[in-house]
Amino acid sequence: MRVGKIYMAEMGGTRINSSRVPSLALFVLVLVLGSSRGALGVDEDDYSGNPRALPLVTSLIYNQILNLTKIFNVEIRDSLGYCIKDVDADVNGAFNFSSNLDFLSNCVRELKDVTKRICTAAEMKFYFSSFMDTKSAETNILRPNRNCNLTSWGSGCEPGWASTVPQSVQVDLKNAREIPDRTRDSKPCCEGFFCPRGLTCMIPCPLGSYCPGSRLNRTSGECDPYAYKLPPGKANHSCGGADTWAGVTSSQEIFCSAGSYCPTTTRRVPCTKGHYCRQGSTDQQACFKLSTCNPNSEQQNLHAYGFLLIGALSLILIVFYNCSDQVLTTRYARLAKSRERAARSARETAQARERWKVAKTVAKKRAVGLQTQLSRTFSRKSAAQPVEPVKTSDSLPPMFPNNSTTPSGVSKAKKKDGNLTKMLQNLENDPDGHKGFDVEIGNKHIKKQMPTAKQLHTKSQIFKYAYGQLEKEKAMEQKQQNLTFSGVISMATDTDIKTRPTIEVAFKDLTITLNHKHKHLMRSVTGKILPGRISAVMGPSGAGKTTFLSAVAGKIRGCTISGSILINGRPDSIHCYKKIIGFVPQDDIVHGNLTVEENLRFSARCRLSADMPKADKVLVVERVIESLGLQGVRDSLVGTVEKRGISGGQRKRVNVGLEMVMEPSLLILDEPTSGLDSSSSNLLLRALRREALEGVNICMVVHQPSYTLYKMFDDLILLAKGGLTVYHGSVKKVEEYFSSFGINVPERVNPPDHFIDILEGIVKPSTVGLTVEQLPVRWMLHNGYPVPPDMLQYCDQISSSSKGGSTSSTEVPEPSFTGSTWHDDHDHAQMTFLKPYDLSNRFTPGWAQQYRYFLGRNVKQRLREAKLQAADYLILLLAGACLGTLSKVNGDTFGYHGYMYTVIAVSLLCKISALRSFALDKLHYRRESESGMSSLAYFLSKDTVDHFNTAIKPLVFLSMFYSFNNPRSTFADNYIVLFCLIYCVTGIAYVFAIFLQPSQAQLWCVLLPVVLTLISNQGKDDKFGRYLGAYCYPKWALEAFIIANAQRFSGVWLITRCAVLNDFGYNVHHWGYCLGLLFASGVVCRFLAFFCLLKFGKK
């Protein structure tokens, strides 16, 4: 029954006469019974020329061949497992001829003893063992065997010929141990089979090959289309069939040629128009609609799809960038209008309130005058005609303007007060209230009903609240009331006033020495900077002014610090208070691709208390913008070196505003007025003056201030060269102190300029015997500070030049800091860098909330860098087009060289662009991290924004590369590999950008992919190179590319695939493993980059 089923299946629907079914069944039964004599139940006598029996014989022979291939599955899996993922699928892809057995039927019809000429399992193993042993796709010379050796070499041993066994011998095709004696009746090999040189049997040609019979080429003497020649001395020998199946380089003649397809191994059909046929194809593939495929096309032209893809990407990106920019512009325009309405409403309310107060005052004055006049009139009448005294009230009776004749004693129905009456009553009760002019609100509980900042949600409500508070504070400032400027947030009620925590910084014998050079940058500096006062640090160049501020702020590095610094009387680290300490660097470290308001708002969001309502944060930002005079440029980009933005003075004020919006308790500024004109400097100092009114401790370095600015300071710290203190005290008493030993400020000369000229040596002191070197010693003696041993000589000079008593006998300002202030247990206290703990009592947003803020900022920055992104994409497009055109996919390498250049190009371009994420923001990160912002949120936000490029750049590159190169692997496979590759190299670029300088990082990004790719391509003999290359990311990417491409080569390509993968050392099972290594290396590099950010990013 099984044979009958096979026969019926192989007949393919052929109609059989019912009258002949019994005889045919008998014939099949005879065949089945005869099969018990051997492994194959058919011999050469089974086919006697009857065409009706041919399909059955062919089917039986094919089943034996098909079963024969299954014998080698285990050996193939063990020996060629690196190149064959599914043995059954690959073997069927090479030898599954069930769709068309014409070549076998023709061979049966031609030879009639096919089964005795087909190679057994032992002969096939003997032939393919040469490839398995050498792992080479080249045609190998077979070793001598039983039938072909030095003593026995018949015609069947020649290429393209085969022999048979004796007629009485039955061949067991499954015999894998012994080669049968096959030397008789040599004939040419059948079409569709190949007969190797050195074997006397036939092996079916694999699918995708073309194995016709050969013909002698009289010119070359070769048997076309094959490359073997007839043996000399054998006149009766003719050209046979195919002679070998090996790699494409050594047996290209049996591969179905490009532009044609071979449905069977004996038939070749040219590709029709609209289809394409690659080399070794078994059928023609239909071209896509927009591609062009001429007749005999090897591959379809996908250029149109490439241009369509890049066009769609460009359109999407352009729409995205334009819409995003338009959304931002529209949003800012709406916010601006909302702000204008709120500000106008607040101003009108304030003006109306002032007018009402004036009118009320005038009315009271008139009422008092009328009462006085009436009193005098009634007094005169009483003197002329005495009457009974009438009890009168102190105030005027209520007047009735509409009915003046109504007596006061008449009672009328009480009218319900109107809205206007309620408004007037409310203003009478609360002249400074916000709701006085709201006609809908006028009851006596108005202050309790006023919404707090936490109850405000909409933009208009928040802006009305903020500008209302600002107008109210302006009015209070005009009255010179003791209200704060930025420390008071909850001012909905007049009783709850918040104050900032105070920070007092005291330092004793502060000495800073440069490492490895033992050079003193500062020596024996003692003093205090107090809350609520502005201290100016002045001195000539090289006096250590910036060094002093850096030491106080805890930002100095590369130096040895001795002495003591106390914070609020405790030896705590200054970093314990970093959340409420603002440090304004000398350089304007501001994000140039953000607007003024965006810079200030971001700093306020991340550094103000997390539980502060949004309305209060907006209020703080609005205060700073108004106090610094930045209203006109609030929506303007700050600007960079390449792109012009706001002016230098405005940029300097934004630099200061970044620290003012976080409401610091200690504000340190390094030359905030440098580069500013007098008006801008006055504006800045007035803003700082308001901050000092809240109790903020402000210390700043100033160069050549005007007299007006000089008078706005509270304290002066005057340093001489070498970091020695000359004066530290009140500004009002500095002239008195210097005049005590003969240094008087000339008329029309700015005092600080005169003192600095003396310290610089430009002006000589008028006092005889007084030198500049004595001034620090005089200050030490005046305050009772110890004098360093190497400066004791100046004490003798001072004593010898002093006349009429000591210097301290003159009334001089009280020392700002004396040794008696210190307790005994602090006399020997040294600077210690303990692990800082938070003492600021401010809970800023956590890293997750800051991540949202950082992410929003980075997205805006990238949107404004659209030109740079477009340039990156354009370069990738050109690289993809060039590499796709120059490096076509060849069957002998599976596109190896094209993918190798792809790895180098993509790695280089993506690394260079990824450097911008961190290399350009090092100073900004250093400032933000030192102020307490989360480094993790900063890093994750940068990486998250770069994921957009990681996803888009493979599409951009493949849109050109895939359409020009047209590899056999799918677009999705190539995209996944490129995605993992770009993710990996982006992480490597992060490490370079953070750890190295920009120029060095760029050099490494260029050299690394080239060097690692060369290491990954070391030959088999270089064991160290192959071992080192196994840990290089180009090797993983190349292996993934080649595996994805090689899996698409089957059938006749099987030997070529195994040989190529063996030469490169790749394994077809490692595709996912390579992708995992690429992704894991990207993750590891990001961890390493984050570690470098924490370790080296702040240095």
Tab-separated table of N, CA, C and O in Angstrom, residues 85 531 572 635 709 776 1046 1052:
chain	number	residue	atom	x	y	z
A	85	LYS	N	22.170	25.345	10.518
A	85	LYS	CA	21.344	25.488	11.710
A	85	LYS	C	20.341	24.345	11.798
A	85	LYS	O	20.178	23.740	12.853
A	531	PRO	N	25.879	87.029	57.419
A	531	PRO	CA	24.601	87.067	56.698
A	531	PRO	C	24.049	88.483	56.642
A	531	PRO	O	24.277	89.313	57.530
A	572	ASP	N	31.711	72.044	60.033
A	572	ASP	CA	31.079	71.214	59.013
A	572	ASP	C	31.662	71.552	57.643
A	572	ASP	O	32.148	72.662	57.406
A	635	ASP	N	12.558	85.801	26.233
A	635	ASP	CA	12.275	84.762	25.244
A	635	ASP	C	13.328	84.696	24.143
A	635	ASP	O	13.114	84.035	23.125
A	709	LEU	N	29.007	102.049	43.272
A	709	LEU	CA	28.996	100.625	43.613
A	709	LEU	C	29.739	100.373	44.915
A	709	LEU	O	29.322	99.550	45.740
A	776	PRO	N	50.096	93.964	55.413
A	776	PRO	CA	49.489	92.752	55.999
A	776	PRO	C	49.891	92.536	57.452
A	776	PRO	O	49.081	92.100	58.272
A	1046	ALA	N	24.315	34.919	5.055
A	1046	ALA	CA	24.658	33.550	4.639
A	1046	ALA	C	23.474	32.610	4.767
A	1046	ALA	O	23.362	31.639	4.002
A	1052	VAL	N	22.668	24.813	-3.740
A	1052	VAL	CA	23.996	24.665	-4.307
A	1052	VAL	C	25.039	25.484	-3.556
A	1052	VAL	O	26.243	25.264	-3.684
